[in-house]
C-alpha positions as a printed Julia matrix, in Angstrom:
199×3 Matrix{Float64}:
 41.73   20.11   9.53
 39.27   22.59   8.0
 40.7    22.1    4.48
 40.44   18.33   4.77
 36.79   18.54   5.77
 35.71   21.18   3.29
 35.21   18.83   0.35
 33.12   16.41   2.42
 31.15   19.27   3.99
 30.34   20.73   0.57
 29.35   17.33  -0.79
 27.1    16.61   2.2
 25.42   20.01   1.74
 24.98   19.58  -2.02
 22.47   16.73  -1.86
 19.18   18.65  -1.75
 17.49   16.56   0.94
 13.8    16.01   1.42
 13.3    17.02   5.07
 10.33   15.24   6.63
  9.08   14.95  10.19
  7.58   11.47  10.26
  4.6    10.74  12.56
  5.7     7.11  13.04
  8.71    4.94  12.32
  8.42    1.63  10.56
 10.23   -0.25   7.83
  8.01    1.36   5.14
  8.88    4.99   5.97
 12.18    5.18   4.01
 11.06    2.95   1.12
  9.98    5.68  -1.38
 13.27    7.55  -0.85
 15.36    4.39  -1.18
 13.42    3.27  -4.27
 13.84    6.63  -6.02
 17.39    7.26  -4.77
 16.25   10.49  -3.12
 18.46   12.02  -0.42
 16.34   12.58   2.7
 16.48   13.63   6.33
 13.66   11.81   8.11
 13.15   12.35  11.81
 10.69   11.74  14.62
 10.47   13.29  18.08
  6.82   13.41  19.09
  5.44   10.02  18.26
  2.72    8.04  20.0
  4.64    4.74  19.83
  7.59    3.39  21.74
  9.72    1.35  19.34
 12.18   -1.51  19.61
 14.54   -1.59  16.62
 15.23   -5.3   16.53
 18.05   -7.32  14.96
 16.98   -9.69  12.17
 17.38  -12.77  14.4
 15.34  -11.41  17.34
 12.27  -13.46  18.32
 11.03  -12.45  21.8
  8.12  -10.27  20.65
  6.02  -11.04  23.74
  8.57   -9.42  26.04
  8.59   -6.24  23.92
  4.79   -6.14  23.97
  4.77   -6.59  27.73
  6.82   -3.39  28.13
  4.87   -1.46  25.48
  7.35   -1.44  22.58
  6.38   -1.91  18.92
  9.0    -4.05  17.11
 10.58   -2.61  13.93
 13.08   -4.51  11.76
 15.46   -2.14   9.97
 17.63   -4.87   8.48
 20.66   -4.84  10.74
 22.35   -7.41  12.97
 23.3    -6.56  16.54
 24.56   -8.82  19.3
 23.29   -6.54  22.07
 19.6    -7.08  21.35
 16.96   -4.45  20.55
 17.49   -0.69  20.58
 14.64    0.87  22.55
 13.19    4.19  21.43
 10.51    6.1   23.33
  8.14    8.94  22.5
 10.23   12.1   23.02
 13.52   10.6   21.84
 15.06   11.94  18.62
 15.26    9.38  15.83
 17.12   10.36  12.65
 17.15    8.43   9.36
 19.47   10.1    6.86
 19.78    8.98   3.22
 22.69   10.23   1.09
 23.79    9.41  -2.44
 27.16    7.7   -2.42
 30.08    9.37  -4.18
 32.96    7.12  -5.24
 35.41   10.06  -5.01
 34.46   11.08  -1.46
 34.92    8.84   1.54
 32.48    9.49   4.37
 31.96    7.39   7.46
 29.36    7.19  10.2
 31.91    8.86  12.49
 31.82   12.05  10.39
 28.41   12.74  11.94
 29.26   11.2   15.31
 32.2    13.59  15.76
 30.01   16.57  14.84
 27.39   15.47  17.37
 30.04   15.08  20.07
 31.48   18.53  19.34
 27.99   20.05  19.55
 27.22   18.28  22.86
 30.63   19.42  24.23
 29.09   22.89  24.27
 26.51   21.74  26.84
 28.13   18.96  28.89
 31.57   18.52  30.49
 32.08   14.79  29.97
 31.16   13.75  26.4
 32.96   10.78  24.85
 32.73    8.64  21.71
 32.76    4.89  22.39
 32.68    2.83  19.16
 29.36    3.86  17.51
 27.95    5.53  20.63
 28.19    8.79  22.53
 28.45    8.73  26.31
 27.71   11.62  28.66
 29.14   11.15  32.17
 29.88    7.54  31.21
 26.27    6.77  30.21
 25.2     5.89  26.67
 22.84    8.55  25.29
 23.25    8.07  21.55
 23.81    5.16  19.19
 23.55    4.53  15.5
 24.85    2.84  12.4
 25.6     3.32   8.7
 24.26    0.92   6.07
 24.91    0.85   2.31
 21.99    0.11  -0.01
 21.86    0.38  -3.82
 24.4     3.21  -4.11
 22.93    5.03  -1.12
 24.31    5.55   2.36
 21.82    5.26   5.19
 22.78    6.75   8.56
 20.51    6.11  11.54
 20.7     7.67  14.99
 18.79    6.95  18.17
 19.27    9.86  20.6
 17.84    9.28  24.07
 15.93   11.96  25.93
 13.68    9.56  27.86
 15.04    7.45  30.73
 14.56    3.81  29.68
 17.16    2.24  31.97
 14.76   -0.16  33.71
 13.19   -1.27  30.41
 16.61   -1.79  28.8
 17.79   -3.95  31.71
 14.53   -5.95  31.73
 14.49   -6.5   27.94
 18.2    -6.65  27.05
 19.73   -7.76  30.33
 22.74   -6.01  31.82
 24.34   -4.08  28.95
 28.08   -3.3   28.63
 27.32    0.44  28.67
 25.1     2.09  31.3
 21.95    3.44  29.56
 21.44    7.17  29.99
 19.56   10.09  28.45
 20.19   13.72  27.55
 18.73   16.26  29.98
 16.25   18.2   27.83
 16.4    21.14  30.24
 20.02   21.57  29.03
 19.55   20.87  25.3
 16.41   19.69  23.5
 15.75   17.14  20.77
 14.58   20.03  18.56
 17.91   21.86  19.03
 19.96   18.78  18.1
 17.74   18.16  15.06
 18.26   21.76  13.92
 22.02   21.52  14.46
 22.11   18.3   12.39
 20.14   20.03   9.63
 22.66   22.89   9.59
 25.32   20.36   8.43
 23.11   19.26   5.52
 21.79   22.52   4.1
 23.52   25.51   2.55
């Protein structure tokens, strides 16, 4: 297993990322990196806004406003409605240069995140693009290709938004949950993620 991963690991670490803590998240934040083809690790934890990452077809802005969420379109389609993100959650926006000789998937990072969380929690499971702890969804994300770049986004919940999710999205297939920050913090997970990207 280690030999199979080594080439990907080395390639991931060879990209020389710009590492930036962003004060806010909106559609403009990644633009300079995408335009210049610059690998980057952009993240936000402490942020004054609560965000709703909305699918392209979403229209119910009034409902989001009512619950205090700022809508952000990141150019994806999702049948489950908006992804809610609150001040204190960890949001990661990773940009990598594609390599035609190396195949990497979103699950490369998802598996690493699960293995890290296994060190803190007994019941951690991958379900499609999500991670569940004790059967509750605490982490979701996606991978998008754009102009020879791979964009990997993660929403990692540390704030309990269950009521808001039910009120805005209806009853969801997976029970919304959050990571207990007295067990592991957003800062710790961010630093672990960075350790996979830097030499």
